[in-house]
XYZ file of C-alpha atoms in Angstrom:
735
model
C 18.457 0.539 9.934
C 17.714 -0.853 6.659
C 18.725 1.008 3.446
C 18.421 -0.165 0.093
C 21.421 1.387 -1.983
C 20.929 -0.410 -5.244
C 22.699 1.531 -8.515
C 23.213 4.834 -7.403
C 25.673 5.393 -4.802
C 24.520 8.805 -3.676
C 25.875 9.863 0.118
C 23.407 12.469 0.703
C 20.385 10.410 -0.161
C 21.874 7.374 1.795
C 22.041 9.578 4.730
C 18.381 10.918 4.421
C 17.426 6.881 4.002
C 19.293 6.106 7.268
C 17.498 8.887 9.196
C 13.972 7.938 7.421
C 14.831 4.177 8.946
C 15.146 5.721 12.327
C 11.854 7.174 11.842
C 12.659 10.790 11.449
C 9.772 12.004 9.704
C 11.042 16.027 8.794
C 14.473 15.567 7.163
C 13.489 15.706 3.630
C 13.986 19.534 3.235
C 16.914 19.732 5.689
C 20.207 20.837 4.255
C 22.944 18.791 4.018
C 24.892 19.932 6.793
C 21.706 20.000 9.065
C 20.942 16.190 8.129
C 24.783 15.032 8.708
C 24.905 17.033 12.249
C 21.655 14.994 13.068
C 22.971 11.683 12.306
C 26.237 12.187 14.039
C 24.310 13.351 17.383
C 21.685 10.113 16.712
C 25.004 7.445 16.415
C 27.013 8.996 18.990
C 27.940 6.439 21.326
C 25.099 4.026 20.785
C 25.524 0.532 19.403
C 24.055 0.348 15.902
C 23.431 -2.168 13.076
C 23.145 -0.876 9.438
C 22.327 -3.064 6.667
C 23.218 -1.430 2.914
C 21.479 -3.960 0.766
C 21.918 -4.526 -2.891
C 25.033 -2.178 -3.175
C 26.571 -1.768 -6.534
C 29.531 0.698 -5.911
C 32.942 0.209 -6.854
C 34.252 3.640 -5.864
C 36.500 3.309 -2.834
C 36.247 7.019 -2.423
C 32.611 7.450 -2.042
C 32.546 4.548 0.619
C 35.048 5.908 2.485
C 33.235 9.458 2.162
C 30.178 7.686 3.650
C 32.130 5.743 6.164
C 33.115 9.202 7.754
C 29.630 9.924 8.731
C 29.033 6.903 10.496
C 31.888 7.105 12.774
C 31.248 8.086 16.654
C 29.006 4.955 17.179
C 29.549 2.541 20.475
C 32.006 -0.309 20.046
C 30.614 -3.296 18.598
C 28.451 -1.422 15.928
C 28.290 -3.159 12.587
C 27.870 -2.288 8.945
C 26.154 -5.336 6.743
C 26.672 -4.854 2.891
C 24.542 -7.259 0.640
C 26.009 -7.293 -2.803
C 25.843 -9.526 -5.905
C 29.543 -8.544 -6.841
C 33.029 -9.959 -5.384
C 34.361 -6.227 -6.634
C 32.075 -4.281 -4.651
C 32.532 -6.644 -1.463
C 36.175 -6.083 -1.455
C 35.839 -2.023 -1.938
C 34.441 -1.871 1.571
C 37.619 -2.980 3.507
C 40.158 -5.404 2.986
C 39.573 -6.882 6.433
C 35.932 -7.442 6.230
C 34.923 -10.413 6.557
C 32.875 -11.580 3.245
C 30.392 -14.448 3.296
C 29.561 -16.095 -0.129
C 25.665 -17.112 0.474
C 24.822 -20.351 -1.177
C 21.665 -21.491 -3.299
C 18.866 -23.447 -1.845
C 19.423 -27.119 -0.990
C 17.918 -29.838 -3.346
C 15.223 -30.311 -0.747
C 14.504 -26.745 -0.132
C 14.416 -25.888 -3.829
C 11.872 -28.601 -4.385
C 9.506 -27.729 -1.458
C 9.315 -24.083 -2.920
C 8.816 -25.677 -6.459
C 6.078 -27.671 -5.200
C 4.587 -24.849 -3.112
C 4.411 -22.281 -6.166
C 3.774 -24.838 -8.855
C 0.979 -26.910 -7.104
C -0.495 -24.739 -4.564
C -3.171 -26.510 -2.579
C -2.313 -29.719 -4.853
C 0.875 -30.218 -3.484
C 0.118 -32.776 -0.990
C -1.025 -35.094 -4.175
C 1.854 -34.539 -6.831
C 1.612 -36.898 -9.787
C 4.700 -38.866 -9.956
C 5.222 -38.162 -13.696
C 4.953 -34.483 -12.830
C 6.971 -34.613 -10.119
C 9.891 -36.216 -11.977
C 9.624 -33.527 -14.626
C 9.539 -30.572 -11.869
C 12.796 -32.096 -10.176
C 14.430 -32.134 -13.419
C 13.478 -28.551 -14.122
C 14.389 -27.566 -10.102
C 18.006 -29.056 -10.834
C 18.580 -26.131 -13.543
C 17.673 -23.243 -11.534
C 20.558 -23.972 -9.322
C 18.890 -22.949 -5.879
C 18.033 -19.679 -6.794
C 14.794 -18.684 -5.230
C 13.717 -16.113 -7.923
C 14.396 -18.577 -11.140
C 12.210 -21.525 -9.060
C 9.429 -18.989 -8.085
C 9.000 -17.913 -11.666
C 9.231 -20.940 -13.445
C 6.512 -22.432 -10.740
C 4.176 -19.828 -11.392
C 4.870 -20.113 -14.946
C 3.869 -23.975 -14.924
C 0.926 -23.433 -12.432
C -2.187 -25.114 -13.725
C -0.581 -26.401 -16.702
C -0.981 -29.991 -18.280
C 1.358 -32.494 -18.126
C 1.875 -32.084 -22.020
C 2.743 -28.245 -21.325
C 5.383 -29.199 -18.635
C 7.079 -31.948 -20.752
C 7.072 -29.011 -23.947
C 8.864 -26.421 -21.685
C 11.373 -29.100 -19.940
C 12.249 -30.519 -23.578
C 12.307 -27.723 -25.625
C 12.386 -24.274 -23.592
C 14.839 -25.441 -20.647
C 17.726 -26.480 -22.691
C 17.937 -22.677 -24.296
C 18.257 -21.453 -20.950
C 21.995 -20.562 -20.185
C 23.275 -22.374 -16.888
C 21.738 -20.361 -14.022
C 24.245 -19.667 -10.989
C 24.062 -17.128 -7.917
C 25.471 -14.386 -9.838
C 22.344 -13.873 -12.137
C 23.701 -15.660 -15.205
C 20.571 -17.619 -16.963
C 18.213 -15.838 -14.767
C 17.261 -12.947 -17.210
C 16.495 -15.950 -19.810
C 14.360 -17.384 -17.581
C 12.456 -14.274 -16.375
C 12.407 -12.922 -20.178
C 10.665 -16.216 -21.057
C 7.972 -15.863 -18.243
C 7.401 -12.414 -19.485
C 6.779 -13.198 -23.137
C 3.883 -15.534 -21.740
C 1.892 -12.403 -20.334
C -1.167 -10.923 -21.826
C -0.250 -7.762 -23.682
C -2.308 -5.769 -20.722
C -0.309 -7.020 -18.161
C 3.179 -6.686 -20.342
C 2.417 -2.794 -20.427
C 1.594 -2.584 -16.800
C 4.811 -4.453 -15.763
C 7.123 -2.589 -18.019
C 5.703 0.965 -16.796
C 6.793 0.185 -13.236
C 10.820 0.623 -14.730
C 9.482 4.538 -14.424
C 10.461 4.263 -10.482
C 13.653 3.465 -9.055
C 14.937 0.085 -7.747
C 13.405 -0.606 -4.150
C 10.439 1.417 -4.943
C 7.401 0.430 -2.680
C 4.525 1.204 -5.340
C 1.113 2.347 -3.987
C -2.059 0.738 -5.766
C -3.431 4.114 -5.079
C -0.855 6.005 -7.489
C -0.156 3.210 -10.027
C -3.890 2.726 -11.042
C -4.344 6.422 -12.451
C -1.110 5.977 -14.358
C -2.210 2.538 -15.815
C -5.496 4.099 -16.694
C -4.335 7.013 -17.994
C -2.242 5.426 -20.693
C -5.226 2.902 -21.578
C -3.624 -0.157 -20.106
C -6.724 -0.817 -18.158
C -9.657 -2.709 -19.747
C -12.848 -4.142 -18.507
C -13.212 -7.124 -21.083
C -16.622 -8.054 -19.861
C -17.876 -4.472 -19.519
C -19.202 -5.050 -16.326
C -16.107 -4.909 -13.780
C -15.016 -1.649 -12.600
C -11.607 -0.282 -13.351
C -10.539 -0.692 -9.579
C -11.554 -4.337 -9.915
C -9.595 -4.842 -13.085
C -6.573 -3.491 -11.267
C -7.010 -5.904 -8.337
C -7.068 -8.898 -10.936
C -3.843 -7.368 -12.795
C -2.098 -7.216 -9.559
C -3.151 -10.553 -8.668
C -1.753 -12.065 -11.704
C 1.382 -10.339 -11.425
C 1.778 -11.375 -8.125
C 0.780 -14.894 -8.516
C 3.690 -15.256 -11.597
C 5.940 -13.555 -9.310
C 6.888 -10.180 -11.282
C 5.530 -8.388 -8.428
C 5.614 -8.861 -4.286
C 3.163 -7.840 -1.849
C 4.203 -5.507 0.758
C 0.918 -4.731 2.205
C -2.609 -5.977 2.301
C -5.949 -4.427 3.402
C -8.585 -5.993 5.698
C -10.213 -7.361 2.629
C -7.163 -8.725 1.393
C -6.983 -6.356 -1.655
C -3.093 -5.497 -2.669
C -2.302 -1.926 -1.134
C 1.530 -1.948 -1.505
C 3.700 -3.967 -3.751
C 7.306 -3.890 -4.708
C 9.387 -5.406 -7.437
C 12.665 -7.765 -7.057
C 15.996 -6.133 -8.523
C 16.160 -8.653 -11.380
C 12.479 -8.113 -12.040
C 13.197 -4.414 -12.430
C 16.058 -4.822 -14.840
C 13.594 -6.841 -17.021
C 11.299 -4.293 -16.529
C 14.122 -1.854 -17.859
C 14.798 -4.188 -20.615
C 11.366 -4.835 -22.276
C 10.300 -1.126 -21.823
C 13.162 -0.306 -24.202
C 13.639 3.269 -24.870
C 9.965 4.234 -24.281
C 10.208 4.368 -20.203
C 13.159 6.266 -18.770
C 14.340 7.705 -15.518
C 15.960 10.781 -16.481
C 18.766 12.723 -14.207
C 20.679 14.738 -16.821
C 23.846 13.139 -16.096
C 24.282 10.993 -19.623
C 22.715 11.000 -22.635
C 19.233 11.095 -21.910
C 17.937 12.499 -25.256
C 16.003 9.853 -26.984
C 13.396 10.406 -29.346
C 11.745 7.239 -28.448
C 10.933 8.080 -24.974
C 7.071 8.296 -24.299
C 7.367 7.857 -20.301
C 9.795 9.937 -18.254
C 10.701 10.471 -14.803
C 12.782 12.986 -13.495
C 15.300 12.227 -10.364
C 17.589 15.417 -10.657
C 20.636 16.558 -9.168
C 21.428 19.344 -11.738
C 18.948 20.657 -14.064
C 19.988 21.507 -17.761
C 17.776 23.474 -19.654
C 19.422 22.832 -23.043
C 18.994 19.126 -22.269
C 15.241 19.602 -21.101
C 14.535 21.385 -24.304
C 15.851 19.130 -26.343
C 13.801 15.914 -24.617
C 10.915 17.932 -24.928
C 11.347 18.934 -28.545
C 12.377 15.376 -29.855
C 9.846 13.347 -27.659
C 5.909 13.255 -27.737
C 5.758 12.183 -24.372
C 2.769 10.611 -22.400
C 3.717 10.387 -18.783
C 5.586 13.218 -17.190
C 6.853 12.397 -13.490
C 9.108 14.778 -11.520
C 9.641 12.584 -8.439
C 12.370 14.131 -6.716
C 15.552 16.428 -7.003
C 17.911 18.457 -5.441
C 16.738 21.537 -7.849
C 13.823 22.821 -9.400
C 12.949 23.321 -13.233
C 12.743 27.352 -13.574
C 10.805 27.623 -16.655
C 7.634 25.786 -16.090
C 5.382 27.332 -18.680
C 7.893 26.464 -21.540
C 7.669 22.761 -20.216
C 3.864 22.466 -20.081
C 3.444 23.915 -23.606
C 5.735 21.194 -24.639
C 3.552 18.312 -23.152
C 0.342 18.585 -25.031
C 0.284 14.834 -25.661
C 0.724 14.120 -21.985
C -1.894 11.577 -20.300
C -0.068 11.647 -17.064
C 1.559 14.497 -15.029
C 3.029 14.055 -11.416
C 4.798 16.897 -9.748
C 6.340 15.892 -6.488
C 8.191 18.633 -4.732
C 7.696 20.853 -7.568
C 7.498 24.391 -5.516
C 6.528 26.775 -8.266
C 3.170 27.901 -9.244
C 1.043 26.501 -12.286
C 1.074 28.614 -15.160
C -2.476 29.557 -16.075
C -2.374 29.694 -19.606
C -0.187 26.638 -21.027
C -1.703 24.402 -18.223
C -5.199 24.566 -19.945
C -3.693 23.106 -23.145
C -2.947 19.855 -21.596
C -6.293 18.303 -23.305
C -5.113 14.839 -23.361
C -4.768 14.767 -19.172
C -6.075 11.974 -17.858
C -4.163 11.908 -14.230
C -2.739 14.710 -12.275
C -0.946 14.462 -9.101
C 0.793 17.455 -7.245
C 2.550 16.919 -3.691
C 4.421 19.161 -1.637
C 3.921 22.356 -3.433
C 4.010 25.637 -1.157
C 3.737 27.894 -4.112
C 0.446 27.196 -5.331
C -2.297 29.591 -3.795
C -5.002 29.138 -6.518
C -5.328 26.073 -8.738
C -6.081 27.725 -12.101
C -9.202 28.106 -13.658
C -7.804 26.667 -16.770
C -7.698 23.278 -15.200
C -11.695 22.952 -15.736
C -10.593 22.683 -19.554
C -8.910 19.565 -19.141
C -12.187 17.675 -20.176
C -10.349 14.175 -20.244
C -9.127 14.485 -16.780
C -10.205 11.223 -14.616
C -7.759 11.429 -11.321
C -7.174 14.329 -9.421
C -4.865 14.333 -6.224
C -3.358 17.359 -4.379
C -1.371 16.729 -1.220
C 0.691 18.896 0.867
C -0.268 22.234 -0.776
C 0.010 23.935 2.576
C -1.053 27.695 0.821
C -3.580 26.549 -1.402
C -6.751 28.740 -0.833
C -8.864 28.881 -4.020
C -10.349 25.955 -6.039
C -11.968 26.969 -9.336
C -15.634 27.306 -8.959
C -16.915 25.594 -12.251
C -15.641 22.255 -11.612
C -18.671 20.452 -12.941
C -17.128 20.806 -16.320
C -14.502 18.267 -15.601
C -17.328 15.530 -17.032
C -14.846 12.409 -16.670
C -13.305 13.097 -13.064
C -13.450 9.826 -11.241
C -11.353 10.685 -8.295
C -10.764 13.535 -6.400
C -8.383 13.271 -3.292
C -7.145 16.423 -1.531
C -4.704 15.741 1.593
C -3.003 18.273 4.039
C -4.226 21.394 2.172
C -4.285 23.436 5.112
C -5.259 26.796 3.897
C -8.417 25.792 2.226
C -11.516 26.902 3.883
C -14.245 25.883 1.453
C -14.389 23.744 -1.962
C -16.648 24.551 -4.651
C -19.778 22.628 -5.693
C -18.924 18.893 -6.141
C -22.250 17.401 -6.202
C -22.915 17.493 -9.944
C -19.851 15.950 -10.937
C -21.315 12.916 -13.122
C -18.442 10.603 -12.982
C -16.915 11.174 -9.698
C -16.562 7.623 -7.997
C -14.231 8.491 -4.971
C -14.056 11.607 -2.539
C -11.081 11.698 -0.300
C -10.698 14.610 1.883
C -7.880 14.310 4.681
C -6.194 16.618 7.222
C -7.844 19.819 5.962
C -7.364 21.847 9.046
C -9.270 24.974 7.744
C -12.342 23.547 5.681
C -15.612 24.246 6.796
C -17.912 23.496 3.959
C -18.549 22.536 0.569
C -20.600 24.883 -1.422
C -24.218 24.222 -2.540
C -25.035 24.050 -6.224
C -25.910 27.741 -7.246
C -29.425 26.661 -8.550
C -30.298 23.854 -6.138
C -33.558 24.641 -4.096
C -34.254 27.755 -6.699
C -35.797 25.134 -9.432
C -38.429 22.313 -9.396
C -35.578 20.007 -10.915
C -33.891 18.361 -8.254
C -30.518 17.554 -9.984
C -28.670 14.161 -9.180
C -26.693 14.549 -5.751
C -23.276 12.838 -6.152
C -24.722 10.555 -8.797
C -21.973 8.011 -9.212
C -20.090 8.443 -5.812
C -19.025 4.984 -4.742
C -16.469 5.816 -1.825
C -16.449 8.698 0.456
C -13.285 9.545 2.900
C -13.763 12.421 5.579
C -10.626 12.332 8.025
C -9.360 14.804 10.503
C -11.500 18.012 9.125
C -11.885 19.729 12.322
C -13.986 22.639 11.139
C -15.996 20.650 8.462
C -19.760 21.257 9.238
C -21.458 19.123 6.173
C -21.669 18.282 2.826
C -25.175 19.717 2.411
C -28.061 18.800 4.231
C -31.461 18.252 2.750
C -33.371 15.199 3.032
C -34.543 14.973 -0.499
C -30.947 14.402 -1.608
C -29.266 10.985 -1.799
C -25.956 9.326 -2.667
C -27.601 6.796 -5.054
C -24.667 4.469 -5.547
C -22.625 5.186 -2.307
C -20.935 1.702 -1.199
C -17.929 2.639 1.232
C -17.977 5.571 3.982
C -15.020 6.408 6.061
C -15.660 9.250 8.501
C -13.265 10.070 11.534
C -12.067 12.803 13.437
C -14.664 15.406 12.093
C -16.115 16.574 15.581
C -18.445 19.406 13.796
C -19.610 17.455 10.978
C -23.772 17.802 11.561
C -25.018 15.773 8.123
C -23.664 12.668 6.678
C -24.892 10.684 3.635
C -27.852 8.216 3.894
C -26.669 4.770 4.212
C -29.203 3.244 2.089
C -26.620 1.159 -0.156
C -23.731 1.321 1.987
C -21.876 -1.847 2.240
C -18.386 -0.873 4.237
C -18.869 2.007 7.286
C -15.785 3.303 9.325
C -17.136 5.945 11.680
C -16.125 7.376 15.087
C -19.614 9.207 15.715
C -22.667 7.849 17.609
C -24.323 11.081 16.901
C -24.321 10.201 13.346
C -25.563 6.894 13.755
C -28.390 7.919 16.258
C -29.309 10.461 13.287
C -29.357 7.627 10.744
C -31.317 5.265 13.093
C -33.795 8.306 13.643
C -34.292 8.687 9.845
C -35.230 4.834 9.756
C -37.925 5.324 12.103
C -39.785 7.793 9.756
C -39.227 5.394 7.091
C -42.292 3.212 5.610
C -42.261 -0.262 6.722
C -40.232 -2.738 4.968
C -43.143 -4.376 3.497
C -44.248 -1.011 1.966
C -41.103 -0.333 0.115
C -38.719 -3.063 0.133
C -35.389 -3.553 2.130
C -33.372 -1.503 -0.323
C -34.934 1.805 1.424
C -33.928 0.585 4.749
C -30.717 2.197 6.165
C -27.792 -0.450 7.074
C -29.776 -3.238 5.218
C -26.892 -3.622 2.796
C -24.271 -2.745 5.333
C -21.607 -6.087 5.267
C -18.918 -4.565 7.349
C -18.890 -1.932 10.083
C -16.047 -0.366 11.935
C -17.067 1.523 15.033
C -14.766 3.498 17.371
C -16.405 5.718 19.707
C -16.551 6.027 23.969
C -20.303 6.294 24.133
C -21.754 3.479 22.307
C -24.816 2.065 23.922
C -25.839 -1.307 24.093
C -29.663 -0.479 22.851
C -28.311 1.502 19.882
C -26.025 -1.121 18.722
C -28.309 -3.678 19.302
C -31.089 -1.508 16.981
C -28.382 -1.274 14.086
C -27.403 -4.878 14.256
C -30.993 -5.894 13.853
C -31.440 -3.317 10.956
C -27.919 -4.727 9.369
C -29.204 -7.564 8.234
C -26.245 -8.580 5.611
C -23.599 -7.654 8.427
C -20.881 -10.186 7.964
C -17.880 -8.410 10.359
C -17.873 -5.704 12.962
C -14.661 -3.921 14.225
C -15.143 -2.541 17.614
C -13.398 0.125 19.772
C -15.151 1.618 22.516
C -14.501 1.670 26.510
C -16.474 -1.064 27.199
C -16.336 -3.453 24.414
C -16.268 -6.310 26.605
C -19.693 -5.230 28.347
C -21.134 -4.602 24.932
C -20.193 -7.932 23.435
C -21.161 -10.118 26.528
C -24.588 -8.183 26.362
C -24.807 -9.022 22.727
C -23.341 -12.602 22.626
C -26.290 -14.654 22.527
C -28.159 -12.694 19.821
C -28.859 -14.437 16.491
C -27.865 -11.583 14.571
C -24.447 -10.951 15.798
C -22.063 -11.395 12.803
C -19.349 -14.472 12.738
C -16.594 -12.054 12.030
C -15.921 -10.071 14.905
C -12.647 -7.758 15.691
C -12.250 -6.049 18.822
C -9.527 -4.000 20.358
C -8.444 -3.875 24.273
C -6.139 -0.945 25.253
C -6.264 -0.827 28.849
C -6.456 -3.350 31.667
C -9.931 -5.129 32.075
C -10.221 -7.779 34.680
C -13.235 -9.345 33.186
C -11.126 -10.562 30.200
C -10.396 -13.481 32.766
C -14.189 -14.561 32.543
C -14.197 -15.124 28.917
C -14.960 -13.418 25.408
C -17.679 -14.080 22.804
C -16.713 -17.120 20.895
C -17.137 -15.421 17.433
C -14.093 -13.036 17.634
C -11.885 -13.582 14.662
C -9.515 -10.742 15.313
C -8.223 -9.554 18.672
C -5.789 -6.874 19.440
C -4.559 -6.847 23.064
C -2.647 -3.584 24.238
C -1.784 -3.024 28.105
C 1.084 -2.574 29.993
C -0.684 -3.796 33.297
C -0.669 -7.468 32.369
C 1.953 -10.320 32.762
C 0.338 -12.661 31.173
C -2.453 -13.142 28.452
C -5.901 -13.344 30.173
C -7.369 -16.692 30.404
C -10.666 -15.854 28.917
C -9.001 -15.577 25.895
C -8.005 -19.533 25.793
C -11.795 -20.483 24.822
C -11.960 -18.346 21.610
C -11.372 -21.064 19.142
C -12.458 -18.779 15.914
C -9.403 -16.525 16.273
C -7.665 -15.888 12.754
C -5.883 -12.956 14.050
C -4.062 -11.853 17.374
C -1.815 -8.752 18.317
C -0.345 -8.537 21.738
C 1.227 -5.214 22.053
C 3.126 -3.310 24.860
C 2.593 -6.277 27.492
C 4.721 -7.260 30.413
C 4.660 -11.294 28.946
C 7.811 -13.400 29.709
C 6.321 -16.075 27.476
C 3.121 -17.054 25.766
C 0.942 -19.700 27.526
C 1.087 -23.385 26.060
C -2.642 -23.026 25.100
C -2.125 -20.646 22.381
C -1.265 -23.793 20.351
C -5.087 -24.570 20.310
C -5.963 -21.468 18.461
C -6.303 -24.077 15.270
C -7.789 -21.408 13.070
C -5.149 -18.756 13.811
C -3.535 -17.279 10.616
C -1.685 -14.030 11.725
C 0.354 -13.376 14.889
C 1.560 -9.907 16.087
C 3.985 -9.356 19.010
C 4.969 -5.522 19.415
C 6.975 -3.673 22.412
C 6.829 -6.964 24.639
C 10.418 -6.459 25.971
C 10.052 -9.287 28.397
C 9.226 -11.655 26.094
C 11.814 -14.607 26.211
C 10.450 -17.370 24.331
C 7.795 -19.006 22.483
C 5.940 -22.386 23.552
C 6.963 -25.194 21.621
C 3.221 -25.765 21.133
C 3.232 -22.761 18.602
C 4.175 -25.735 16.163
C 0.466 -26.659 16.462
C -0.786 -23.432 14.679
C -1.061 -25.073 11.409
C -2.953 -22.539 9.539
C -0.468 -19.813 10.557
C 0.470 -17.834 7.490
C 2.285 -14.793 9.175
C 4.121 -13.960 12.493
C 5.484 -10.646 12.938
C 7.733 -9.638 15.788
C 8.877 -5.833 16.284
C 10.585 -4.578 19.271
C 10.919 -7.683 21.422
C 14.751 -7.662 22.015
C 14.965 -10.346 24.513
C 13.269 -13.197 22.440
C 15.192 -16.124 21.821
C 15.719 -16.492 18.376
C 15.969 -20.160 19.066
C 12.366 -20.490 19.511
C 11.525 -19.875 16.197
C 12.617 -23.287 14.973
C 9.425 -24.616 16.224
C 7.244 -22.102 13.879
C 5.672 -24.172 11.292
C 6.792 -23.856 7.928
C 6.097 -22.262 5.419
C 5.245 -19.078 7.576
C 6.221 -15.825 6.909
C 8.476 -14.367 9.629
C 8.554 -10.403 10.286
C 11.218 -8.968 12.470
C 11.601 -5.528 12.858
C 10.324 -4.280 9.511
C 12.215 -6.736 7.351
C 10.864 -10.144 6.450
C 12.442 -13.422 5.678
C 11.035 -17.245 4.820
C 11.446 -19.382 7.614
C 13.267 -22.704 6.623
């Protein structure tokens, strides 16, 4: 179990996080006594290891209060506390063993600096730059964050810039040690060199608590709402600009990647505690987390997030009266805010509004007056039954996301008034049976409908079919996601309608869906229904010839990435699809006879070079071999005690996942996968060792090991460095 504690030592919150780390998903709304009882039952007579990371609590009584709830575990249970304070270390127990972690050695420091500062050029570093680099590294005292930050700052710079930093800037920095002294000056110096747009995005992250896992999907609307995101060339989309900003902040070590998507885009990211301290510092009084425990009233506040244990109407009124808020985020709290109409009436300058577990209805009158609002996010509100019509008065609204509004039944009909709405996401609103017309929203680029159990249809535009004029049908929509909508029948079945800008489609677990968009321009398609594909192929057979109309009008002609998961895929249909998809770069197959399909198509010239496939049950034919173009293989079967020998000839593998297998060891020939970048081992309980040949995987970047309890840790010494090794759910850089 791993819990990040940071500045606030709240026993109740820590108990929730402990339960969460053990994969309990339904604890958020449970009363404290029930949580404590659940924790006691879970730990009773079990041996456990609990890591309390980055603790700053110096109050021994609070520590003892937490300890009372952690009793009952089996003999040998351990609690590991990480802290940067010797005082905190002594608070836990006078008899506890204290380990003082040392910084990196001189060689380790130089290796890390060289990797960050020179990148791919590290094999041929100029001698003069190396001398200056080693001089700079000595100042860092083995502190990885300082090394990475300075290395990122100097990356790509010329020799005179290196020398200027070493001679002029480095002496101004206080002596760095392992207890943060001097590090903040290094971080601030690097921050000062950021472009202003990146400075704003970085400082804005201070609205969230330490150890927070940021979602790009959440942060993009907030940044856009404040005007931080701009396309300098006028061609890049906002999404592309955000991706570029994130890449730059990560490259400069201000942010760290938590998870990437299949195409390499950053989905989740986090911030080092010291970077969070820097973000708070540079944000000054403009960004603040409010809990009403101290003096939260500050007229400079423009962006505020609430994490409330107690509500003070007096302090809230004072805050709203003295501040022209641009951001209002209610992140969490043990109490609700009673007078919501008054709150909203004071937020007329607000550009971003986020309400998490704000379980009170939205006031119709005051809500429509938020004319500057660009982003609205409502999460887990059981009191909303009707989304007020006044929401259509928010003409500047660009992002609208509703999630967990279980009793929401009615949407305002005239949504077409939201002419600037770019993103509409509705998740887990189980009472919503229909939606108003969406097709005429002129700016809508992303539509995501997920886990809507009651949704049956989206209403057609009232005058569609009654006039000779054909209105544009989703004129700007680029991304469509339909998932787990059991009753959804269709969007609107009319052969004259098209989605002219549609590029990405994901449709899964919608068994009654009888109409899907034409895949004329789609580049990414994820689908689990062959019936939908067959309908598209039938449409193609009635199309004019390619010579007559051009390949632009041929379905699937623009398709680059296909993810097909279905039991009844037949070779003839797949072959026809591949013939049409002349630009296909990768295909992911999850079917009942993946082996047969792939072997049947192996020698066809149109089979893409990027093949990704999954085997979830015993298939003896794997001993005979696999297509040599496979780049990603997921193998899950409890019936195998060794890897099928047919895999060993697939030299194109870049990612291999082995899950739930009875392996005792990996074969020596796994070292032949010279292109392998990612190796994942999950729930291989009999696995004891890795072969020494694993050192031959020179392109390996990531090794993930989850629940392989008998694996000897000593075998990891053969893993080539530098490789990111993840064990359980945490990660460390290999030595």
